[in-house]
Short mmCIF file of C-alpha atoms and ligand atoms in Angstrom, two decimals:
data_model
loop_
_atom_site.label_atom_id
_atom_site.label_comp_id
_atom_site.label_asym_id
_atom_site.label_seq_id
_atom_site.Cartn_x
_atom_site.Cartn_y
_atom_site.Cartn_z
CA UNK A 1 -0.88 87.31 -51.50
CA UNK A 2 -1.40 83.64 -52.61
CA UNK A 3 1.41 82.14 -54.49
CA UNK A 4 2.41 78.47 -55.48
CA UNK A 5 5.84 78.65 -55.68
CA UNK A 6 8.55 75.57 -56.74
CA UNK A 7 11.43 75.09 -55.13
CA UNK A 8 13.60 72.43 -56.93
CA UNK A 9 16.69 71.01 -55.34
CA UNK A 10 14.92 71.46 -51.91
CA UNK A 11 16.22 68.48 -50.24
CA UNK A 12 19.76 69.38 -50.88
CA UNK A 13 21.75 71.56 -48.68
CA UNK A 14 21.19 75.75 -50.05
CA UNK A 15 18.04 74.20 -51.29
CA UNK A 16 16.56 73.10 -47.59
CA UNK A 17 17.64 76.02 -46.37
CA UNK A 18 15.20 77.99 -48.60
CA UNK A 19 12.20 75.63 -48.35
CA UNK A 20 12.56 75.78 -44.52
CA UNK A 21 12.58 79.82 -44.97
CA UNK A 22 9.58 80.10 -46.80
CA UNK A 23 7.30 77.27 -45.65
CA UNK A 24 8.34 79.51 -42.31
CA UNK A 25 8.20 82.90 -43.32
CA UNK A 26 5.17 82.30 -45.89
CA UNK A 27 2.31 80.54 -44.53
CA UNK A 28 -0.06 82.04 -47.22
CA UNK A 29 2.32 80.34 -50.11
CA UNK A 30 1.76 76.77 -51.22
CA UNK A 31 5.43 75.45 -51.65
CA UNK A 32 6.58 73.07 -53.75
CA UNK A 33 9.83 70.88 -53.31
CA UNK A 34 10.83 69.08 -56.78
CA UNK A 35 13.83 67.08 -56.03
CA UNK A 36 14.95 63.97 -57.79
CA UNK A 37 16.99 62.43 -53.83
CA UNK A 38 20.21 62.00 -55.63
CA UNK A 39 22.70 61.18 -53.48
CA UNK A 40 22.59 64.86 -52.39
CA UNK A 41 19.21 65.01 -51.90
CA UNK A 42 17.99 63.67 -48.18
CA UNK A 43 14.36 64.72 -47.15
CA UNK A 44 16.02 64.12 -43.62
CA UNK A 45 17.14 67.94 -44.12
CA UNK A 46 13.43 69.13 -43.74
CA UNK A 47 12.07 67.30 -40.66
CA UNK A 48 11.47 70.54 -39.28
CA UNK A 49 8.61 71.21 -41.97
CA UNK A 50 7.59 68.37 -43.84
CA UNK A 51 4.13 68.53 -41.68
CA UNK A 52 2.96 72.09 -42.78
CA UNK A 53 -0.46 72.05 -44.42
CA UNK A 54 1.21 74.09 -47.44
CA UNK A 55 4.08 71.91 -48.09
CA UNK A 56 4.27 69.41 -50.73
CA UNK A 57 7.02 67.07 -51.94
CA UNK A 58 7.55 65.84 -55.37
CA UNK A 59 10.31 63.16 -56.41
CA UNK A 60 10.95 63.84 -59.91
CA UNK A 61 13.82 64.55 -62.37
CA UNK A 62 14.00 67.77 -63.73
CA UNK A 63 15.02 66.06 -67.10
CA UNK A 64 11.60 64.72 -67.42
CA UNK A 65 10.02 67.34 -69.42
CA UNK A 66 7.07 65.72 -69.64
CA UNK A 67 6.59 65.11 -65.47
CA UNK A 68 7.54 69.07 -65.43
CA UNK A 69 4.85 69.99 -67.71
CA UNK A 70 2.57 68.45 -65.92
CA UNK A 71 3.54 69.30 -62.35
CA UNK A 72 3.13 73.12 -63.38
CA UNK A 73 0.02 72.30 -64.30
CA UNK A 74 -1.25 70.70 -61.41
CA UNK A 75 0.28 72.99 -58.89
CA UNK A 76 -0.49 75.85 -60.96
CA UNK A 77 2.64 77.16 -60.47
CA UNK A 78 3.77 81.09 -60.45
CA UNK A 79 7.24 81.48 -59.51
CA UNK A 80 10.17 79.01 -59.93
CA UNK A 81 13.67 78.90 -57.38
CA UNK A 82 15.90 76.42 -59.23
CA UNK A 83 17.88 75.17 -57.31
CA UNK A 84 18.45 71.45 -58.66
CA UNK A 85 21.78 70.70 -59.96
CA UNK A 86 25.15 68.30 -59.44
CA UNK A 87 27.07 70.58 -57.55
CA UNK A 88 30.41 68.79 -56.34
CA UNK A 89 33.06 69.83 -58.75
CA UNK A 90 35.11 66.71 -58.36
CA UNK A 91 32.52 64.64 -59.35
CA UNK A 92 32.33 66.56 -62.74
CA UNK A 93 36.41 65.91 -63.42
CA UNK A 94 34.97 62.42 -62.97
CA UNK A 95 31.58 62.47 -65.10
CA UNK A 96 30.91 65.25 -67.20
CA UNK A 97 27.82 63.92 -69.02
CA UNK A 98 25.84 63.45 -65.53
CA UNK A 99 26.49 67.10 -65.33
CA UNK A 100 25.87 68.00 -68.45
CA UNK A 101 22.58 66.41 -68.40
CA UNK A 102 21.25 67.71 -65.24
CA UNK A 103 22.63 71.15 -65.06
CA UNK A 104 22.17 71.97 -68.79
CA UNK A 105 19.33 69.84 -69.94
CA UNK A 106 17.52 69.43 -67.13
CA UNK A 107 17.17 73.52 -66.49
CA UNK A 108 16.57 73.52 -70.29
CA UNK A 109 13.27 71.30 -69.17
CA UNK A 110 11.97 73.23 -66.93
CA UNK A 111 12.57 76.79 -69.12
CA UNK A 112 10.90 74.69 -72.22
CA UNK A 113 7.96 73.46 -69.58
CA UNK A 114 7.57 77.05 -68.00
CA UNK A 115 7.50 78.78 -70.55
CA UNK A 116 4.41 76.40 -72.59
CA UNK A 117 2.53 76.50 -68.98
CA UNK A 118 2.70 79.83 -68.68
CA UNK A 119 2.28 80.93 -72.40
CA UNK A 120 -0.99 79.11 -72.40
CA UNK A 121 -3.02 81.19 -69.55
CA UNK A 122 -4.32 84.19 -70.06
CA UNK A 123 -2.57 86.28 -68.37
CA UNK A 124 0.54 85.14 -69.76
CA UNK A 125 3.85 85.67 -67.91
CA UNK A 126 2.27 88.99 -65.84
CA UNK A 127 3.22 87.63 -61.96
CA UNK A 128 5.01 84.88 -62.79
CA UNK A 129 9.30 84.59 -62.32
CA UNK A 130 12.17 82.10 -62.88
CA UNK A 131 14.88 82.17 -60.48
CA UNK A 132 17.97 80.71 -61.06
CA UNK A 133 20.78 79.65 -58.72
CA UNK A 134 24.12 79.84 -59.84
CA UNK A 135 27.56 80.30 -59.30
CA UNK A 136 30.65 81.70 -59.17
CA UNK A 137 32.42 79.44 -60.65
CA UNK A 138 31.57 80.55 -64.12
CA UNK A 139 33.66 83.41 -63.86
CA UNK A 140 36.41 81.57 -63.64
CA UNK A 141 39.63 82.63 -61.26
CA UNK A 142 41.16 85.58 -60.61
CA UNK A 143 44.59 86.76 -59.71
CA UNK A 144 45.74 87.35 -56.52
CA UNK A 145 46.41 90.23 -56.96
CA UNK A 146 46.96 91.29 -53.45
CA UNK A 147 50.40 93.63 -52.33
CA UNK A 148 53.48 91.09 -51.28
CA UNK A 149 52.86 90.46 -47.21
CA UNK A 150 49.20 91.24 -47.38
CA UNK A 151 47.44 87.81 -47.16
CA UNK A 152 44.11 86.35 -46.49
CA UNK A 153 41.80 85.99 -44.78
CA UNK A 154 40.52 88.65 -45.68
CA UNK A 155 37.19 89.56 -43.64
CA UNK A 156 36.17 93.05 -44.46
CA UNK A 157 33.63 94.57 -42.88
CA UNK A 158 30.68 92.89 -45.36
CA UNK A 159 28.93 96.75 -46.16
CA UNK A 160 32.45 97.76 -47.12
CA UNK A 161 34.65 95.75 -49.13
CA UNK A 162 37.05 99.05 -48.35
CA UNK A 163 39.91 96.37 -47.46
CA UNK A 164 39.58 95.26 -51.71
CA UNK A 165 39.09 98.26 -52.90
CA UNK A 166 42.08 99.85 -50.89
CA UNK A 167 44.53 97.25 -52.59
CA UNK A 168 42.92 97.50 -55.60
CA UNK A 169 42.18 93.71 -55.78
CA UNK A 170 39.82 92.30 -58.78
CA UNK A 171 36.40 90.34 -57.85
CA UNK A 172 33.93 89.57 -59.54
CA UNK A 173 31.13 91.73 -60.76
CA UNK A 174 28.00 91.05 -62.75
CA UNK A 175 29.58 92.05 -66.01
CA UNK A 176 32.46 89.92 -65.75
CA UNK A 177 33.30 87.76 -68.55
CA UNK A 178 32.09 84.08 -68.17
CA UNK A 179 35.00 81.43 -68.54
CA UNK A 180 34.58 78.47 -66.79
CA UNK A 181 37.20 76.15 -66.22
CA UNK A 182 35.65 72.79 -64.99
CA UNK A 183 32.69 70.84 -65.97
CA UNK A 184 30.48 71.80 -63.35
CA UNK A 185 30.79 75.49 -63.68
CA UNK A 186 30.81 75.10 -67.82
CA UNK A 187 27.39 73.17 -67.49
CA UNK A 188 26.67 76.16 -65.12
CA UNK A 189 27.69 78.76 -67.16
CA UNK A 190 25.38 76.84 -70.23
CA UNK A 191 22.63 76.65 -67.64
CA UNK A 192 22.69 80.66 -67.02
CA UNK A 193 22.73 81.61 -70.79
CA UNK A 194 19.83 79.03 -71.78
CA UNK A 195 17.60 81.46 -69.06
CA UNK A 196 18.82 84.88 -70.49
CA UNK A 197 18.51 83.86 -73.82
CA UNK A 198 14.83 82.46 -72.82
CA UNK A 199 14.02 86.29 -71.27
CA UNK A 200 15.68 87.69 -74.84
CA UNK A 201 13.91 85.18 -77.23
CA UNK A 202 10.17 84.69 -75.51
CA UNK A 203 10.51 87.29 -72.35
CA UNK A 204 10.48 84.77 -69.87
CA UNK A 205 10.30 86.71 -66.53
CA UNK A 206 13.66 85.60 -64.95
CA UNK A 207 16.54 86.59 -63.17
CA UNK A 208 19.94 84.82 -62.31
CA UNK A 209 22.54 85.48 -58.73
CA UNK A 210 25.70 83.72 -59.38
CA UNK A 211 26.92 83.01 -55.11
CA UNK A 212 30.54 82.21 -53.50
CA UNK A 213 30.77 79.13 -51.71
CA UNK A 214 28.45 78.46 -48.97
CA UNK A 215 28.67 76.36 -45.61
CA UNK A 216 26.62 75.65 -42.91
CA UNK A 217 23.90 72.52 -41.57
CA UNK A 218 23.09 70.18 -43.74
CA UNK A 219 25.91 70.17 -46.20
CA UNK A 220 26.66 66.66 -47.82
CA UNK A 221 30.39 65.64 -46.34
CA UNK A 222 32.22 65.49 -50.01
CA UNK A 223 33.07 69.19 -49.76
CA UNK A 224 35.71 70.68 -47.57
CA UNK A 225 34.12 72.22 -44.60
CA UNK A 226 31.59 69.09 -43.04
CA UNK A 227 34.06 66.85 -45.03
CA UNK A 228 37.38 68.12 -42.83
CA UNK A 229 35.00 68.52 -39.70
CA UNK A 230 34.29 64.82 -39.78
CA UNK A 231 37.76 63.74 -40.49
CA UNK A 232 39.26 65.71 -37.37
CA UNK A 233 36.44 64.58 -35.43
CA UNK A 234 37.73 61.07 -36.23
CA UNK A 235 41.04 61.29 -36.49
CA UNK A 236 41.55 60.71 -40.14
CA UNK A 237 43.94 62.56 -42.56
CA UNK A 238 42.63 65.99 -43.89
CA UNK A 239 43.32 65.73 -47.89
CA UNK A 240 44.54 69.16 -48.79
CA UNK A 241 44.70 69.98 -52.54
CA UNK A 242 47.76 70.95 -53.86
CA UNK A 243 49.65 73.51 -51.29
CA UNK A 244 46.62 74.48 -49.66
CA UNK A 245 46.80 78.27 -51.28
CA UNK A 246 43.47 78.24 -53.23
CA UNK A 247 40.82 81.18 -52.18
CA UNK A 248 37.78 81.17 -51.01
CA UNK A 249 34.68 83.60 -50.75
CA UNK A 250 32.84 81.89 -47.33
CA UNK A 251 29.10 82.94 -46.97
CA UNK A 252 27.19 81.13 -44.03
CA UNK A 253 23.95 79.75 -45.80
CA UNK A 254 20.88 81.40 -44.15
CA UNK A 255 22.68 84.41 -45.83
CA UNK A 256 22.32 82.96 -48.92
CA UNK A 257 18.77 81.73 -48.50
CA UNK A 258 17.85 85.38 -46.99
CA UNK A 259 19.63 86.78 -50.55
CA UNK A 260 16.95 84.54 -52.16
CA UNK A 261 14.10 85.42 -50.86
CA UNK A 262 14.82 89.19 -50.95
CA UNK A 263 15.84 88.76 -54.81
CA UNK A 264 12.70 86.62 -55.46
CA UNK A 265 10.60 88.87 -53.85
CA UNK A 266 12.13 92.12 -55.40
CA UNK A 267 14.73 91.49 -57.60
CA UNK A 268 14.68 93.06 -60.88
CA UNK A 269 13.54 91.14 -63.92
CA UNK A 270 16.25 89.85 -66.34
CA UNK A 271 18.43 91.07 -64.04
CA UNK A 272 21.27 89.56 -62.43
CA UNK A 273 23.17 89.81 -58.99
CA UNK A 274 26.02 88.38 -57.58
CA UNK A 275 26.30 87.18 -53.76
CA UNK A 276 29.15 86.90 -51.22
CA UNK A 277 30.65 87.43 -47.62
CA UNK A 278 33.51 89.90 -48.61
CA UNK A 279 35.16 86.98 -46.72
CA UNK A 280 38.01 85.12 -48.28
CA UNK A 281 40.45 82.10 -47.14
CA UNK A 282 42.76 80.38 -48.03
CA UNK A 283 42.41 76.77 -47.86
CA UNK A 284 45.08 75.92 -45.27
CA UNK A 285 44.10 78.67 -43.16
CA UNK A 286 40.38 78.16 -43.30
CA UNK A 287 41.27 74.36 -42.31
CA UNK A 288 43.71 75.38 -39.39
CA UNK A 289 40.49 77.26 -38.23
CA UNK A 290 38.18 73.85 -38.02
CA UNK A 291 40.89 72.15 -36.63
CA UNK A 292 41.55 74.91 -33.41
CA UNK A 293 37.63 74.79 -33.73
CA UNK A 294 36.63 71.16 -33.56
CA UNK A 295 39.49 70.58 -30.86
CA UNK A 296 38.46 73.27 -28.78
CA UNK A 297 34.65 71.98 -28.82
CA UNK A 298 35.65 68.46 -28.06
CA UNK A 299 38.20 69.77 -24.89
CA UNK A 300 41.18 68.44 -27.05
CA UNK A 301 44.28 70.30 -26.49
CA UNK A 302 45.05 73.73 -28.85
CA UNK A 303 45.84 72.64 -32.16
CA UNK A 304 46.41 68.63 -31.43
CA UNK A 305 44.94 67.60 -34.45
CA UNK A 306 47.22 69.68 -37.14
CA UNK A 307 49.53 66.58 -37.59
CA UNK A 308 46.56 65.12 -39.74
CA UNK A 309 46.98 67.63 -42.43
CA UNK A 310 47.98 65.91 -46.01
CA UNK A 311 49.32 67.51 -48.84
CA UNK A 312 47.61 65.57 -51.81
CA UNK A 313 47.64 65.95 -55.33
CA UNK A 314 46.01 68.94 -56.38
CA UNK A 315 42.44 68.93 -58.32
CA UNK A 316 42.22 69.45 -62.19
CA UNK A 317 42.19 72.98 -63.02
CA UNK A 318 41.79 74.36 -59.29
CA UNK A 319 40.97 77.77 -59.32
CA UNK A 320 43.08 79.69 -57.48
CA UNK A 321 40.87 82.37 -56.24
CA UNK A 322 37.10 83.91 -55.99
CA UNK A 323 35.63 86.65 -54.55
CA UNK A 324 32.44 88.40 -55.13
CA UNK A 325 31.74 91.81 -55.22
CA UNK A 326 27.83 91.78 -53.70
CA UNK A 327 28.14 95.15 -53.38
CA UNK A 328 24.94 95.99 -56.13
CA UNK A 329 23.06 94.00 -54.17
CA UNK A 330 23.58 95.74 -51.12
CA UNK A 331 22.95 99.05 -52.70
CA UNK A 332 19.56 98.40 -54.57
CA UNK A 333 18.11 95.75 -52.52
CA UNK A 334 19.81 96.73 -48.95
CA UNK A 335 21.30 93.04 -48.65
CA UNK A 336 24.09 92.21 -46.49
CA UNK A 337 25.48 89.18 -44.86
CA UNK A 338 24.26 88.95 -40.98
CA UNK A 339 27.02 86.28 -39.88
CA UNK A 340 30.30 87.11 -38.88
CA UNK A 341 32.48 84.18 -40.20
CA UNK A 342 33.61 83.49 -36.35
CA UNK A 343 30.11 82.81 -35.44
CA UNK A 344 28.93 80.93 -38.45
CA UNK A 345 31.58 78.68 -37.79
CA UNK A 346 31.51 78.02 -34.56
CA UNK A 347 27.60 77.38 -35.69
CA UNK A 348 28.35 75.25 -38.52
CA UNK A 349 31.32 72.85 -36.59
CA UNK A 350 28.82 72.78 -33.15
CA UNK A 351 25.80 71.44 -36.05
CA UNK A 352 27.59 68.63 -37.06
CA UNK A 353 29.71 67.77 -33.96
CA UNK A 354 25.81 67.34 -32.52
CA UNK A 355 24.61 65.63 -35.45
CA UNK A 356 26.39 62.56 -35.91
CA UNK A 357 23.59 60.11 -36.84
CA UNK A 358 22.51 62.89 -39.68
CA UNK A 359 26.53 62.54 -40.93
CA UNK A 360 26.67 58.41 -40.36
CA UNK A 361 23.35 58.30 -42.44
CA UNK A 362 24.58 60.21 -45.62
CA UNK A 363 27.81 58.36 -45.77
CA UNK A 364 25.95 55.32 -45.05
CA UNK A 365 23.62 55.60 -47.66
CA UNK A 366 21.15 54.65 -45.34
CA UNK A 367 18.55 57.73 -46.16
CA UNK A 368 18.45 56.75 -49.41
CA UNK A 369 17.45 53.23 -48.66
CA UNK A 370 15.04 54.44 -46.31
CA UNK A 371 13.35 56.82 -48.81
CA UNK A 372 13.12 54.46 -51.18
CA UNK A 373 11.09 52.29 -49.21
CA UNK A 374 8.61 54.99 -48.16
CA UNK A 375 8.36 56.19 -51.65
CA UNK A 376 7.94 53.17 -53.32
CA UNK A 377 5.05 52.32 -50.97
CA UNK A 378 3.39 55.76 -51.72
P1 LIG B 1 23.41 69.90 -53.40
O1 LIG B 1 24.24 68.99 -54.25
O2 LIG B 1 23.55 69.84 -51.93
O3 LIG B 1 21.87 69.69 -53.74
C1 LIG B 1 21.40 69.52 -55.05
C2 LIG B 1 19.98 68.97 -54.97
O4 LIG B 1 19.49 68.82 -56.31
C3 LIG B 1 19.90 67.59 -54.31
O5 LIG B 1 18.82 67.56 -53.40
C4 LIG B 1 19.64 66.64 -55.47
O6 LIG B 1 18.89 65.48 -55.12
C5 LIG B 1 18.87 67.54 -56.44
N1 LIG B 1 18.99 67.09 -57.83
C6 LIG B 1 20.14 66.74 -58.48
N2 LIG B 1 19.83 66.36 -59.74
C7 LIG B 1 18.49 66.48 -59.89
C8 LIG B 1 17.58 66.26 -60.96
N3 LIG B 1 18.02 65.80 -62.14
N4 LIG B 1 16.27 66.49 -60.78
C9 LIG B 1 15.81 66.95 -59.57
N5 LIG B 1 16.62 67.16 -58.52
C10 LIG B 1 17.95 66.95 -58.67
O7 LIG B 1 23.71 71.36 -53.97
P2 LIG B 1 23.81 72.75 -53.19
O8 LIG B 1 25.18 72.94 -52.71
O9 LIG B 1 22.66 72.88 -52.27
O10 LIG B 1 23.61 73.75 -54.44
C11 LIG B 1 22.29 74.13 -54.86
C12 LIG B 1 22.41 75.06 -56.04
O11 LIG B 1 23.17 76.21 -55.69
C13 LIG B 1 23.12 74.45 -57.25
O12 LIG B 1 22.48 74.90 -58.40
C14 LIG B 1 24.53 75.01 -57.16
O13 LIG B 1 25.12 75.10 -58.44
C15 LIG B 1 24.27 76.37 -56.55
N6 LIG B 1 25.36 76.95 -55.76
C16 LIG B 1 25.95 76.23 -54.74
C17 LIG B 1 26.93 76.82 -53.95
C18 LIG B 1 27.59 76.08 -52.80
O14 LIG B 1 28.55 76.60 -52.23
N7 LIG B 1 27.11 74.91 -52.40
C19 LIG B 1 27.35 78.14 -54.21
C20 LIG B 1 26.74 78.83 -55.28
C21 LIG B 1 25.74 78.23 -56.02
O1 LIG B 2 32.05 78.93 -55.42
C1 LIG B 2 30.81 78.29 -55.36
C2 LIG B 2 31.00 76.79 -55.45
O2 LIG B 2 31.56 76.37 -54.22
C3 LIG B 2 29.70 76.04 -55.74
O3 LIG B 2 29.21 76.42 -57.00
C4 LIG B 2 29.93 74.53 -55.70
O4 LIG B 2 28.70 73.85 -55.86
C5 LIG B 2 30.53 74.18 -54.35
O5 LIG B 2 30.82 72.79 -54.30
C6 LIG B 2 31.80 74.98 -54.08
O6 LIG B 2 32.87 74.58 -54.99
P1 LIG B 2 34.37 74.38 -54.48
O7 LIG B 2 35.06 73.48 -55.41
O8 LIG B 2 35.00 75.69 -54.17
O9 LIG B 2 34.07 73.65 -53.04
P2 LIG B 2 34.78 72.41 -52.32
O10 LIG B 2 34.20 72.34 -50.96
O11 LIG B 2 34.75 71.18 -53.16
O12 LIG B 2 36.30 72.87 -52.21
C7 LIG B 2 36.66 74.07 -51.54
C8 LIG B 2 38.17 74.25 -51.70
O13 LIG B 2 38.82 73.22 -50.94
C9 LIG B 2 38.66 74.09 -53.10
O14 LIG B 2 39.74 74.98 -53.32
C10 LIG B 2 39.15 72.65 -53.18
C11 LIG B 2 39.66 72.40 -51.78
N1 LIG B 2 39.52 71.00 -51.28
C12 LIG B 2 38.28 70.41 -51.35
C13 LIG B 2 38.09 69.13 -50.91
C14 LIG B 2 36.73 68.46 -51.01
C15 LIG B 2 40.60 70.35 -50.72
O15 LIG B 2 41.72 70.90 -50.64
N2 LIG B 2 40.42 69.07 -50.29
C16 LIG B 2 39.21 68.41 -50.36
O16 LIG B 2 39.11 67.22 -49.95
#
């Protein structure tokens, strides 16, 4: 079937992940990539596809409501993956209003814009969906609740989650209470009620997956995994927040983009599911594994590099642990995570050990500059 689907976010890094998927995977859908090349955003993520006859690229602001009525419009758009957002949780700590405005305003633009576009044909909303990426985060933290001596990582077999449920340990489920704790996952958490409450109020066809915390290709180097990679590569001190006990919920991105696709594609409306690896870490650990990794890759000797590790003062209301129980998504949709951590690492460290220009260029700034140019003369 014919569909003109848009993507926003798509030059970021879950976002190119998903474009690349479907301009793949769909040749009979016209895809759209809205992205606004922030400093996250580098069309230098979709080389691969840029050329396909059904691709299109659109550098716009999902603020401008009037550019997103217009582009809905003209592309006649049926289905909606949002994935445009500020996304680095530092950054929030630093400027909440940035975050505010994109994350909460900016989805509130392209509900408002939706929802007039497709109100106005005659079919109304019949075929027609708004998928929203989210988080986490907005759960807030959970204990660690796990029995004295029994310490991550914990890996479980992904179908089983038996090691959690054994101990008795919390996650997070669909129905769990929202309480965010830092800027970003507030403006999140505002972002996921403005598209219920646009299902309850005018029956928007939507539905929301709040994911753990995803690494792979393509990630920009502010957050820990390509950020530490780059640092051992070069020698320079690993800054590790506070004692280095935080938990994490790792899920290698194609996972995340195959989630996507599977809930776009048969997700129930107004529904919501949450996605994750059953795979947890804690900080220091997770970083002693990139550091036996890189070394290993680059013939250093075992462990040389774990002198560069630096305790540094810890971020703003860290929270101490996530997990995600994806376990109704594996039961009504069949879902499951295909990478092994060991293998999606090895994938993810070999990426950007081999892709040093694409790493100089983002902390260079350079991209930008160059897409600048060509968009300017467009
Ligand atoms: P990212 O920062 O790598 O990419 C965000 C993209 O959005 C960039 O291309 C940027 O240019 C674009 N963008 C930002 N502001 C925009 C605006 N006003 N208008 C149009 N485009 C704009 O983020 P990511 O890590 O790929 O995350 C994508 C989505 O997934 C976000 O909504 C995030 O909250 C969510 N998410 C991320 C993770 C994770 O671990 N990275 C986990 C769960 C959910
Ligand atoms: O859980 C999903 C979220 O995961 C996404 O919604 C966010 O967009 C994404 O950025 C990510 O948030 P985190 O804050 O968990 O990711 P980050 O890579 O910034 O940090 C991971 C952990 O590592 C966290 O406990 C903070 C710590 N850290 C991070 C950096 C950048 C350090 O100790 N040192 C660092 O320099």
């Amino acid at each position: 079937m014919k569909r003109n689907i848009l993507i926003t976010g798509g030059a970021g890094f879950i976002g190119s992940h998903v474009v690349r998927l479907f301009v793949r995977k769909y040749p009979e859908y016209n895809i759209v990539n809205l992205d606004k090349l922030t400093y996250a955003g580098n069309l230098a993520n979709l080389k691969d596809v840029e050329d396909a006859s059904t691709y299109r690229f659109v550098k716009a602001d999902i603020c401008d409501f009037e550019r997103m009525r217009e582009m809905l419009r003209e592309y006649k758009i049926d289905g909606i993956i949002h994935l445009a957002a500020e996304s680095h949780v530092d950054r929030s700590i630093k400027d909440p209003f940035t975050f505010a405005r994109t994350n909460v305003l900016g989805t509130l633009s392209l509900l408002q814009a939706a929802r007039e576009y497709w109100e106005s044909l005659p079919e109304g909303y019949a075929g027609k969906r708004f998928y929203h990426i989210s988080t986490d985060e907005v759960y807030g933290a959970l204990e660690m609740t796990h029995p004295e001596g029994v310490e991550p990582p914990f890996t479980t077999a992904a179908s089983s989650g038996s090691y959690h449920l054994a101990y008795g340990m919390e996650f997070f489920r669909e129905d769990t209470k929202y309480n965010p704790h830092s800027p970003y996952s507030a403006s999140k958490a505002s972002s996921d009620h403005f598209v219920r409450a646009f299902h309850d109020t005018y029956g928007m066809p939507m539905v929301v997956t709040n994911c753990s915390n995803n690494y792979g290709p393509y990630q920009f180097p502010e957050k820990l995994i390509p950020l530490f990679i780059n640092n051992i590569r070069h020698r320079k001190p690993l800054p590790v927040y506070g004692k280095g006990e935080n938990v994490r919920d790792w899920l290698y991105v194609e996972d995340h983009a195959r989630a996507i696709d599977l809930i776009f594609h048969e997700g129930k409306i107004a529904d919501t599911y949450n996605i994750g690896g059953f795979n947890e870490w804690k900080n220091i650990d997770l970083i002693r594994v990139l550091i036996n990794t890189v070394d290993r890759l680059l013939g250093r000797k075992e462990l040389e590099d774990l002198d560069l590790i630096t305790f540094v003062k810890d971020r703003a209301g860290h929270d101490i642990r996530y997990a995600i129980d994806s376990t109704k998504l594996q039961r009504e949709l069949g879902w499951e995570p295909s990478f092994q951590f060991e293998e999606g690492i090895e994938r993810t460290v070999r990426w950007y050990l081999e892709n040093q220009e694409w790493l100089d260029n983002v902390t260079s700034g350079e991209y930008l500059r160059y897409y600048e140019e060509i968009y300017a003369n467009r």
